[in-house]
PDB file of C-alpha atoms in Angstrom:
ATOM      1  CA  MET A   1      11.446-121.358  32.937  1.00  0.00           C
ATOM      2  CA  GLY A   2       9.908-118.640  31.221  1.00  0.00           C
ATOM      3  CA  LEU A   3       8.720-115.415  32.666  1.00  0.00           C
ATOM      4  CA  PRO A   4       5.124-115.038  34.066  1.00  0.00           C
ATOM      5  CA  PHE A   5       2.830-113.137  32.138  1.00  0.00           C
ATOM      6  CA  LEU A   6       1.795-109.803  33.721  1.00  0.00           C
ATOM      7  CA  ASP A   7      -1.954-111.035  33.897  1.00  0.00           C
ATOM      8  CA  SER A   8      -0.761-113.584  36.260  1.00  0.00           C
ATOM      9  CA  PHE A   9       0.084-111.465  39.206  1.00  0.00           C
ATOM     10  CA  SER A  10      -1.658-108.112  38.216  1.00  0.00           C
ATOM     11  CA  ALA A  11      -4.504-108.547  40.550  1.00  0.00           C
ATOM     12  CA  ALA A  12      -2.324-109.389  43.514  1.00  0.00           C
ATOM     13  CA  ALA A  13       0.093-106.536  42.796  1.00  0.00           C
ATOM     14  CA  GLY A  14      -3.065-104.000  42.302  1.00  0.00           C
ATOM     15  CA  ARG A  15      -4.100-104.895  45.695  1.00  0.00           C
ATOM     16  CA  GLY A  16      -0.809-102.814  46.998  1.00  0.00           C
ATOM     17  CA  VAL A  17      -0.846 -99.983  44.607  1.00  0.00           C
ATOM     18  CA  TRP A  18      -2.459 -96.802  45.304  1.00  0.00           C
ATOM     19  CA  HIS A  19      -4.598 -95.240  42.327  1.00  0.00           C
ATOM     20  CA  ALA A  20      -4.540 -91.538  42.462  1.00  0.00           C
ATOM     21  CA  ASP A  21      -8.551 -91.360  42.168  1.00  0.00           C
ATOM     22  CA  GLU A  22      -9.055 -93.185  45.458  1.00  0.00           C
ATOM     23  CA  LEU A  23      -8.340 -92.153  49.065  1.00  0.00           C
ATOM     24  CA  GLY A  24      -5.404 -94.254  50.072  1.00  0.00           C
ATOM     25  CA  LEU A  25      -4.816 -96.429  52.973  1.00  0.00           C
ATOM     26  CA  ALA A  26      -2.515 -95.302  55.869  1.00  0.00           C
ATOM     27  CA  ASP A  27       0.958 -96.898  55.778  1.00  0.00           C
ATOM     28  CA  ALA A  28       1.243 -96.483  59.419  1.00  0.00           C
ATOM     29  CA  GLN A  29      -0.613 -95.910  62.648  1.00  0.00           C
ATOM     30  CA  VAL A  30      -3.166 -93.119  62.781  1.00  0.00           C
ATOM     31  CA  VAL A  31      -4.968 -91.562  65.789  1.00  0.00           C
ATOM     32  CA  ALA A  32      -8.608 -90.420  65.296  1.00  0.00           C
ATOM     33  CA  THR A  33      -9.136 -86.780  65.020  1.00  0.00           C
ATOM     34  CA  GLY A  34     -12.481 -86.767  67.199  1.00  0.00           C
ATOM     35  CA  HIS A  35     -14.252 -85.217  64.134  1.00  0.00           C
ATOM     36  CA  ALA A  36     -16.153 -88.161  62.040  1.00  0.00           C
ATOM     37  CA  VAL A  37     -16.377 -86.075  58.887  1.00  0.00           C
ATOM     38  CA  LEU A  38     -12.642 -85.179  58.976  1.00  0.00           C
ATOM     39  CA  ASP A  39     -11.539 -88.646  59.636  1.00  0.00           C
ATOM     40  CA  ALA A  40     -13.959 -90.019  56.616  1.00  0.00           C
ATOM     41  CA  GLU A  41     -11.653 -87.774  54.179  1.00  0.00           C
ATOM     42  CA  LEU A  42      -7.900 -88.608  55.873  1.00  0.00           C
ATOM     43  CA  PRO A  43      -6.175 -91.992  54.745  1.00  0.00           C
ATOM     44  CA  GLY A  44      -6.430 -94.426  57.707  1.00  0.00           C
ATOM     45  CA  GLY A  45      -9.143 -92.390  59.169  1.00  0.00           C
ATOM     46  CA  GLY A  46      -7.110 -90.126  61.285  1.00  0.00           C
ATOM     47  CA  TRP A  47      -3.890 -87.855  61.703  1.00  0.00           C
ATOM     48  CA  PRO A  48      -0.639 -89.875  60.965  1.00  0.00           C
ATOM     49  CA  VAL A  49       1.649 -90.960  63.645  1.00  0.00           C
ATOM     50  CA  GLY A  50       5.288 -90.625  62.707  1.00  0.00           C
ATOM     51  CA  ALA A  51       4.892 -88.209  60.077  1.00  0.00           C
ATOM     52  CA  MET A  52       4.247 -84.087  59.752  1.00  0.00           C
ATOM     53  CA  THR A  53       0.799 -82.774  59.605  1.00  0.00           C
ATOM     54  CA  GLU A  54       1.030 -79.053  58.466  1.00  0.00           C
ATOM     55  CA  LEU A  55      -1.520 -76.611  59.603  1.00  0.00           C
ATOM     56  CA  LEU A  56      -2.242 -73.408  57.721  1.00  0.00           C
ATOM     57  CA  LEU A  57      -3.822 -70.723  59.685  1.00  0.00           C
ATOM     58  CA  ALA A  58      -4.783 -67.256  59.041  1.00  0.00           C
ATOM     59  CA  ALA A  59      -3.768 -66.434  62.581  1.00  0.00           C
ATOM     60  CA  PRO A  60      -1.459 -68.481  64.724  1.00  0.00           C
ATOM     61  CA  GLU A  61      -3.729 -69.527  67.388  1.00  0.00           C
ATOM     62  CA  ALA A  62      -6.840 -70.057  65.044  1.00  0.00           C
ATOM     63  CA  HIS A  63      -8.892 -73.352  65.221  1.00  0.00           C
ATOM     64  CA  VAL A  64      -5.825 -75.054  66.646  1.00  0.00           C
ATOM     65  CA  TRP A  65      -7.445 -76.461  69.932  1.00  0.00           C
ATOM     66  CA  ARG A  66     -10.656 -76.963  68.025  1.00  0.00           C
ATOM     67  CA  LEU A  67      -8.924 -79.370  65.543  1.00  0.00           C
ATOM     68  CA  LEU A  68      -6.403 -81.244  67.684  1.00  0.00           C
ATOM     69  CA  LEU A  69      -7.588 -81.511  71.240  1.00  0.00           C
ATOM     70  CA  PRO A  70      -9.487 -84.793  70.910  1.00  0.00           C
ATOM     71  CA  ALA A  71      -6.462 -86.362  69.304  1.00  0.00           C
ATOM     72  CA  LEU A  72      -3.987 -84.958  71.743  1.00  0.00           C
ATOM     73  CA  ALA A  73      -6.195 -85.999  74.786  1.00  0.00           C
ATOM     74  CA  GLN A  74      -6.294 -89.621  73.250  1.00  0.00           C
ATOM     75  CA  ALA A  75      -2.322 -89.411  72.644  1.00  0.00           C
ATOM     76  CA  VAL A  76      -1.483 -88.512  76.261  1.00  0.00           C
ATOM     77  CA  ALA A  77      -3.923 -91.356  77.455  1.00  0.00           C
ATOM     78  CA  THR A  78      -2.292 -93.948  75.274  1.00  0.00           C
ATOM     79  CA  ARG A  79       1.342 -93.021  75.525  1.00  0.00           C
ATOM     80  CA  GLY A  80       1.204 -91.389  79.200  1.00  0.00           C
ATOM     81  CA  GLY A  81       3.647 -88.707  77.820  1.00  0.00           C
ATOM     82  CA  PRO A  82       3.221 -84.885  77.674  1.00  0.00           C
ATOM     83  CA  VAL A  83       2.366 -82.880  74.801  1.00  0.00           C
ATOM     84  CA  VAL A  84       4.882 -80.248  73.724  1.00  0.00           C
ATOM     85  CA  LEU A  85       3.913 -76.981  72.943  1.00  0.00           C
ATOM     86  CA  ILE A  86       6.617 -74.989  71.030  1.00  0.00           C
ATOM     87  CA  GLY A  87       6.289 -71.462  70.324  1.00  0.00           C
ATOM     88  CA  ALA A  88       2.567 -71.369  71.104  1.00  0.00           C
ATOM     89  CA  PRO A  89       1.282 -67.750  70.672  1.00  0.00           C
ATOM     90  CA  TYR A  90      -0.652 -67.583  73.884  1.00  0.00           C
ATOM     91  CA  GLU A  91      -0.545 -69.425  77.302  1.00  0.00           C
ATOM     92  CA  PRO A  92      -3.067 -72.257  76.974  1.00  0.00           C
ATOM     93  CA  CYS A  93      -6.226 -72.157  79.368  1.00  0.00           C
ATOM     94  CA  GLY A  94      -5.476 -75.053  81.406  1.00  0.00           C
ATOM     95  CA  ALA A  95      -9.018 -75.390  83.121  1.00  0.00           C
ATOM     96  CA  SER A  96     -10.696 -75.261  79.748  1.00  0.00           C
ATOM     97  CA  LEU A  97      -8.421 -77.916  78.275  1.00  0.00           C
ATOM     98  CA  ALA A  98      -8.826 -80.135  81.357  1.00  0.00           C
ATOM     99  CA  ALA A  99     -12.480 -79.868  81.072  1.00  0.00           C
ATOM    100  CA  GLN A 100     -12.368 -81.452  77.647  1.00  0.00           C
ATOM    101  CA  GLY A 101     -10.010 -84.171  78.524  1.00  0.00           C
ATOM    102  CA  LEU A 102      -6.516 -82.810  78.327  1.00  0.00           C
ATOM    103  CA  PRO A 103      -4.869 -82.494  81.830  1.00  0.00           C
ATOM    104  CA  VAL A 104      -2.778 -79.524  82.311  1.00  0.00           C
ATOM    105  CA  GLU A 105      -0.089 -81.514  83.972  1.00  0.00           C
ATOM    106  CA  ALA A 106       0.291 -83.248  80.510  1.00  0.00           C
ATOM    107  CA  LEU A 107       1.316 -79.803  78.906  1.00  0.00           C
ATOM    108  CA  MET A 108       4.875 -78.640  78.390  1.00  0.00           C
ATOM    109  CA  TRP A 109       5.153 -75.064  76.965  1.00  0.00           C
ATOM    110  CA  VAL A 110       8.701 -74.120  75.344  1.00  0.00           C
ATOM    111  CA  ARG A 111       8.640 -70.452  74.896  1.00  0.00           C
ATOM    112  CA  SER A 112      11.171 -68.919  72.262  1.00  0.00           C
ATOM    113  CA  GLU A 113      10.798 -66.262  69.633  1.00  0.00           C
ATOM    114  CA  ALA A 114      14.103 -67.450  67.884  1.00  0.00           C
ATOM    115  CA  PRO A 115      13.413 -69.520  64.931  1.00  0.00           C
ATOM    116  CA  ALA A 116      16.339 -71.613  65.194  1.00  0.00           C
ATOM    117  CA  ALA A 117      15.730 -72.337  69.018  1.00  0.00           C
ATOM    118  CA  ARG A 118      12.122 -73.267  68.106  1.00  0.00           C
ATOM    119  CA  LEU A 119      13.501 -75.832  65.383  1.00  0.00           C
ATOM    120  CA  TRP A 120      15.888 -77.240  67.943  1.00  0.00           C
ATOM    121  CA  ALA A 121      13.448 -77.816  70.630  1.00  0.00           C
ATOM    122  CA  CYS A 122      10.975 -79.320  68.228  1.00  0.00           C
ATOM    123  CA  GLU A 123      13.651 -81.739  66.927  1.00  0.00           C
ATOM    124  CA  GLN A 124      14.744 -82.772  70.581  1.00  0.00           C
ATOM    125  CA  ALA A 125      11.116 -83.016  71.842  1.00  0.00           C
ATOM    126  CA  LEU A 126      10.526 -85.661  68.764  1.00  0.00           C
ATOM    127  CA  ARG A 127      13.731 -87.604  69.837  1.00  0.00           C
ATOM    128  CA  CYS A 128      11.916 -88.197  73.513  1.00  0.00           C
ATOM    129  CA  ALA A 129      10.497 -91.511  73.904  1.00  0.00           C
ATOM    130  CA  GLU A 130       8.205 -90.118  76.473  1.00  0.00           C
ATOM    131  CA  VAL A 131       6.489 -87.329  74.360  1.00  0.00           C
ATOM    132  CA  ALA A 132       2.919 -88.160  73.240  1.00  0.00           C
ATOM    133  CA  ALA A 133       2.746 -85.219  70.567  1.00  0.00           C
ATOM    134  CA  VAL A 134       4.465 -82.026  69.376  1.00  0.00           C
ATOM    135  CA  VAL A 135       2.518 -78.847  68.433  1.00  0.00           C
ATOM    136  CA  ALA A 136       4.831 -76.352  66.913  1.00  0.00           C
ATOM    137  CA  TRP A 137       4.385 -72.875  65.629  1.00  0.00           C
ATOM    138  CA  LEU A 138       7.166 -72.537  62.847  1.00  0.00           C
ATOM    139  CA  PRO A 139       6.329 -69.533  60.491  1.00  0.00           C
ATOM    140  CA  GLN A 140       9.754 -69.260  59.211  1.00  0.00           C
ATOM    141  CA  ALA A 141      10.667 -72.713  58.827  1.00  0.00           C
ATOM    142  CA  ARG A 142      12.290 -73.731  55.635  1.00  0.00           C
ATOM    143  CA  VAL A 143      11.856 -77.159  53.510  1.00  0.00           C
ATOM    144  CA  GLY A 144      14.905 -78.611  54.441  1.00  0.00           C
ATOM    145  CA  GLU A 145      14.293 -77.897  58.160  1.00  0.00           C
ATOM    146  CA  LEU A 146      10.816 -79.306  57.599  1.00  0.00           C
ATOM    147  CA  ARG A 147      12.126 -82.374  56.161  1.00  0.00           C
ATOM    148  CA  ARG A 148      14.385 -82.906  59.183  1.00  0.00           C
ATOM    149  CA  LEU A 149      11.547 -82.960  61.632  1.00  0.00           C
ATOM    150  CA  GLN A 150       9.449 -85.319  59.435  1.00  0.00           C
ATOM    151  CA  LEU A 151      12.465 -87.528  59.633  1.00  0.00           C
ATOM    152  CA  ALA A 152      12.775 -87.325  63.410  1.00  0.00           C
ATOM    153  CA  ALA A 153       8.723 -87.753  63.787  1.00  0.00           C
ATOM    154  CA  ALA A 154       8.924 -90.994  61.682  1.00  0.00           C
ATOM    155  CA  GLN A 155      12.004 -92.380  63.284  1.00  0.00           C
ATOM    156  CA  HIS A 156      10.542 -92.110  66.819  1.00  0.00           C
ATOM    157  CA  GLU A 157       6.735 -92.489  66.053  1.00  0.00           C
ATOM    158  CA  VAL A 158       5.262 -89.126  67.183  1.00  0.00           C
ATOM    159  CA  LEU A 159       2.178 -87.023  66.560  1.00  0.00           C
ATOM    160  CA  LEU A 160       3.569 -83.862  64.925  1.00  0.00           C
ATOM    161  CA  PHE A 161       1.730 -80.745  64.004  1.00  0.00           C
ATOM    162  CA  VAL A 162       3.389 -77.727  62.351  1.00  0.00           C
ATOM    163  CA  CYS A 163       1.349 -74.560  62.315  1.00  0.00           C
ATOM    164  CA  ARG A 164       2.195 -72.070  59.583  1.00  0.00           C
ATOM    165  CA  PRO A 165       0.687 -69.006  57.925  1.00  0.00           C
ATOM    166  CA  GLU A 166      -1.463 -69.834  55.145  1.00  0.00           C
ATOM    167  CA  SER A 167       0.548 -67.693  53.067  1.00  0.00           C
ATOM    168  CA  VAL A 168       2.873 -70.538  52.377  1.00  0.00           C
ATOM    169  CA  ALA A 169       0.044 -72.824  50.812  1.00  0.00           C
ATOM    170  CA  LEU A 170       1.526 -72.953  47.492  1.00  0.00           C
ATOM    171  CA  SER A 171       5.041 -73.676  48.660  1.00  0.00           C
ATOM    172  CA  ALA A 172       6.675 -77.038  48.697  1.00  0.00           C
ATOM    173  CA  SER A 173       6.387 -79.141  51.879  1.00  0.00           C
ATOM    174  CA  PRO A 174       7.525 -82.569  53.002  1.00  0.00           C
ATOM    175  CA  ALA A 175       4.178 -82.784  55.299  1.00  0.00           C
ATOM    176  CA  ARG A 176       2.283 -85.973  54.854  1.00  0.00           C
ATOM    177  CA  LEU A 177      -0.688 -83.917  55.305  1.00  0.00           C
ATOM    178  CA  ARG A 178      -1.624 -80.441  54.837  1.00  0.00           C
ATOM    179  CA  ILE A 179      -4.840 -78.517  55.906  1.00  0.00           C
ATOM    180  CA  ARG A 180      -5.593 -74.869  55.554  1.00  0.00           C
ATOM    181  CA  ALA A 181      -8.411 -73.803  58.245  1.00  0.00           C
ATOM    182  CA  ASP A 182     -10.606 -70.686  57.726  1.00  0.00           C
ATOM    183  CA  ARG A 183     -13.683 -69.419  59.369  1.00  0.00           C
ATOM    184  CA  SER A 184     -16.494 -69.867  56.956  1.00  0.00           C
ATOM    185  CA  GLU A 185     -17.536 -66.646  55.557  1.00  0.00           C
ATOM    186  CA  ALA A 186     -21.044 -67.913  54.847  1.00  0.00           C
ATOM    187  CA  ASP A 187     -21.621 -69.154  58.332  1.00  0.00           C
ATOM    188  CA  ALA A 188     -19.381 -67.828  61.271  1.00  0.00           C
ATOM    189  CA  SER A 189     -20.094 -70.701  63.340  1.00  0.00           C
ATOM    190  CA  GLN A 190     -18.635 -73.080  61.025  1.00  0.00           C
ATOM    191  CA  ILE A 191     -14.786 -73.741  60.161  1.00  0.00           C
ATOM    192  CA  GLU A 192     -13.762 -74.666  56.397  1.00  0.00           C
ATOM    193  CA  LEU A 193     -11.111 -77.096  56.377  1.00  0.00           C
ATOM    194  CA  HIS A 194      -9.438 -77.223  53.025  1.00  0.00           C
ATOM    195  CA  ILE A 195      -7.255 -80.533  52.654  1.00  0.00           C
ATOM    196  CA  LEU A 196      -4.202 -79.259  50.189  1.00  0.00           C
ATOM    197  CA  LYS A 197      -2.272 -82.453  50.301  1.00  0.00           C
ATOM    198  CA  ARG A 198      -3.284 -86.145  51.239  1.00  0.00           C
ATOM    199  CA  ARG A 199      -2.831 -89.300  49.515  1.00  0.00           C
ATOM    200  CA  GLY A 200      -6.015 -89.174  47.576  1.00  0.00           C
ATOM    201  CA  PRO A 201      -7.949 -87.189  45.094  1.00  0.00           C
ATOM    202  CA  PRO A 202      -8.370 -83.528  45.761  1.00  0.00           C
ATOM    203  CA  LEU A 203     -11.651 -82.673  47.724  1.00  0.00           C
ATOM    204  CA  ALA A 204     -14.480 -80.916  45.794  1.00  0.00           C
ATOM    205  CA  ALA A 205     -15.653 -78.955  48.588  1.00  0.00           C
ATOM    206  CA  PRO A 206     -14.094 -78.358  52.022  1.00  0.00           C
ATOM    207  CA  VAL A 207     -14.818 -80.066  55.235  1.00  0.00           C
ATOM    208  CA  MET A 208     -17.002 -78.301  57.491  1.00  0.00           C
ATOM    209  CA  LEU A 209     -16.595 -78.538  61.462  1.00  0.00           C
ATOM    210  CA  PRO A 210     -18.467 -76.331  64.044  1.00  0.00           C
ATOM    211  CA  ALA A 211     -16.282 -73.712  65.323  1.00  0.00           C
ATOM    212  CA  ARG A 212     -16.919 -74.554  68.879  1.00  0.00           C
ATOM    213  CA  ASN A 213     -17.583 -78.233  70.601  1.00  0.00           C
ATOM    214  CA  GLU A 214     -21.031 -79.041  71.778  1.00  0.00           C
ATOM    215  CA  ARG A 215     -19.982 -78.608  75.445  1.00  0.00           C
ATOM    216  CA  MET A 216     -18.775 -75.050  74.886  1.00  0.00           C
ATOM    217  CA  THR A 217     -21.604 -74.054  72.685  1.00  0.00           C
ATOM    218  CA  ALA A 218     -24.095 -75.243  75.539  1.00  0.00           C
ATOM    219  CA  LEU A 219     -22.375 -73.339  78.026  1.00  0.00           C
ATOM    220  CA  LEU A 220     -22.513 -70.156  75.935  1.00  0.00           C
ATOM    221  CA  ALA A 221     -26.288 -70.674  75.130  1.00  0.00           C
ATOM    222  CA  ALA A 222     -26.889 -71.158  79.023  1.00  0.00           C
ATOM    223  CA  ALA A 223     -24.928 -67.874  79.858  1.00  0.00           C
ATOM    224  CA  ARG A 224     -27.005 -66.136  77.094  1.00  0.00           C
ATOM    225  CA  LEU A 225     -30.233 -67.505  78.491  1.00  0.00           C
ATOM    226  CA  ARG A 226     -29.161 -66.526  82.187  1.00  0.00           C
ATOM    227  CA  ARG A 227     -28.464 -62.987  80.982  1.00  0.00           C
ATOM    228  CA  LYS A 228     -31.769 -62.512  79.271  1.00  0.00           C
ATOM    229  CA  LEU A 229     -33.760 -63.923  82.053  1.00  0.00           C
ATOM    230  CA  ARG A 230     -31.943 -61.611  84.508  1.00  0.00           C
ATOM    231  CA  LEU A 231     -32.791 -58.445  82.326  1.00  0.00           C
ATOM    232  CA  GLN A 232     -36.270 -59.655  81.836  1.00  0.00           C
ATOM    233  CA  GLN A 233     -36.496 -59.897  85.657  1.00  0.00           C
ATOM    234  CA  GLN A 234     -35.055 -56.471  86.010  1.00  0.00           C
ATOM    235  CA  GLY A 235     -37.318 -54.916  83.436  1.00  0.00           C
ATOM    236  CA  THR A 236     -34.650 -53.905  81.359  1.00  0.00           C
ATOM    237  CA  VAL A 237     -35.482 -56.197  78.101  1.00  0.00           C
ATOM    238  CA  PRO A 238     -39.022 -56.859  77.165  1.00  0.00           C
ATOM    239  CA  ALA A 239     -40.156 -60.444  77.019  1.00  0.00           C
ATOM    240  CA  GLY A 240     -40.056 -60.658  73.375  1.00  0.00           C
ATOM    241  CA  ALA A 241     -37.024 -58.688  72.322  1.00  0.00           C
ATOM    242  CA  THR A 242     -34.564 -60.281  70.315  1.00  0.00           C
ATOM    243  CA  SER A 243     -31.827 -57.745  70.386  1.00  0.00           C
ATOM    244  CA  ALA A 244     -28.399 -58.655  71.411  1.00  0.00           C
ATOM    245  CA  THR A 245     -25.031 -57.254  72.472  1.00  0.00           C
ATOM    246  CA  VAL A 246     -21.933 -58.050  70.872  1.00  0.00           C
ATOM    247  CA  VAL A 247     -18.779 -58.180  72.872  1.00  0.00           C
ATOM    248  CA  ARG A 248     -15.242 -58.703  71.403  1.00  0.00           C
ATOM    249  CA  ILE A 249     -13.896 -61.597  73.421  1.00  0.00           C
ATOM    250  CA  ASP A 250     -10.422 -61.111  71.368  1.00  0.00           C
ATOM    251  CA  ALA A 251     -10.059 -57.564  72.650  1.00  0.00           C
ATOM    252  CA  TRP A 252      -9.755 -58.723  76.310  1.00  0.00           C
ATOM    253  CA  LYS A 253      -6.544 -59.123  78.250  1.00  0.00           C
ATOM    254  CA  GLY A 254      -5.305 -62.673  77.810  1.00  0.00           C
ATOM    255  CA  GLY A 255      -6.028 -63.078  74.129  1.00  0.00           C
ATOM    256  CA  PRO A 256      -8.400 -65.598  72.255  1.00  0.00           C
ATOM    257  CA  ASP A 257      -8.394 -68.142  75.296  1.00  0.00           C
ATOM    258  CA  ALA A 258     -10.203 -65.671  77.439  1.00  0.00           C
ATOM    259  CA  LEU A 259     -13.426 -67.227  75.556  1.00  0.00           C
ATOM    260  CA  ASP A 260     -12.365 -70.503  76.826  1.00  0.00           C
ATOM    261  CA  ARG A 261     -12.287 -69.150  80.203  1.00  0.00           C
ATOM    262  CA  LEU A 262     -15.510 -67.559  80.070  1.00  0.00           C
ATOM    263  CA  ALA A 263     -16.978 -70.791  78.958  1.00  0.00           C
ATOM    264  CA  VAL A 264     -15.545 -72.317  82.169  1.00  0.00           C
ATOM    265  CA  VAL A 265     -16.858 -70.291  84.625  1.00  0.00           C
ATOM    266  CA  ALA A 266     -20.347 -69.587  82.958  1.00  0.00           C
TER     267      ALA A 266
END
């Protein structure tokens, strides 16, 4: 019997081949990010389960909750286990997270400054069947160490997010997905998401997301309106005035999550 011609099965084979100029399909389960514009640019339409997603940030705390909160809440609701935070730079504001769907009892915060201890805790969390997701801050991790975490995530099908400084953007990484998140210079109310690595072609422009979710934006707007009305009633500010006072929230005791606390009580 002669060998079949390539043309006889090229069409069937082509259905399982990823072309570099097309967005690839997910080869495993994904969890929707909760941001439709971002899902549209990710293989399978969400964060990969059982694979490492690397977030490159200008500051350790920048934009993490804005990006991950919807998916973490969904993972907890689906798997029932906790979200393990390893080396988080600040204590999470439980009231704010609970108001957005992530109950405080579903959080496990592992505090350690030692890089080796963080890596060990991360690997142990990934091997725990009850864990829904792991978010780890590993600024000093090496490629071999990251590869070991990637393997553990794949073996146990856990959501894994590793936060690292944006200075490592040009370094090699075993992460399935790499995203650099920056505050937009043109519009401070927006976040620019630069997808550095995915199964698909490079993006011509970054994905844009609001820096705050709709609920927090509405709460802050309501607080500003109440303040303006109160000052008008006191005769401090004329009815047509548009001046504003800027307060640096990040200078408050408690760190960047002070803004979340303000939004909850406003």
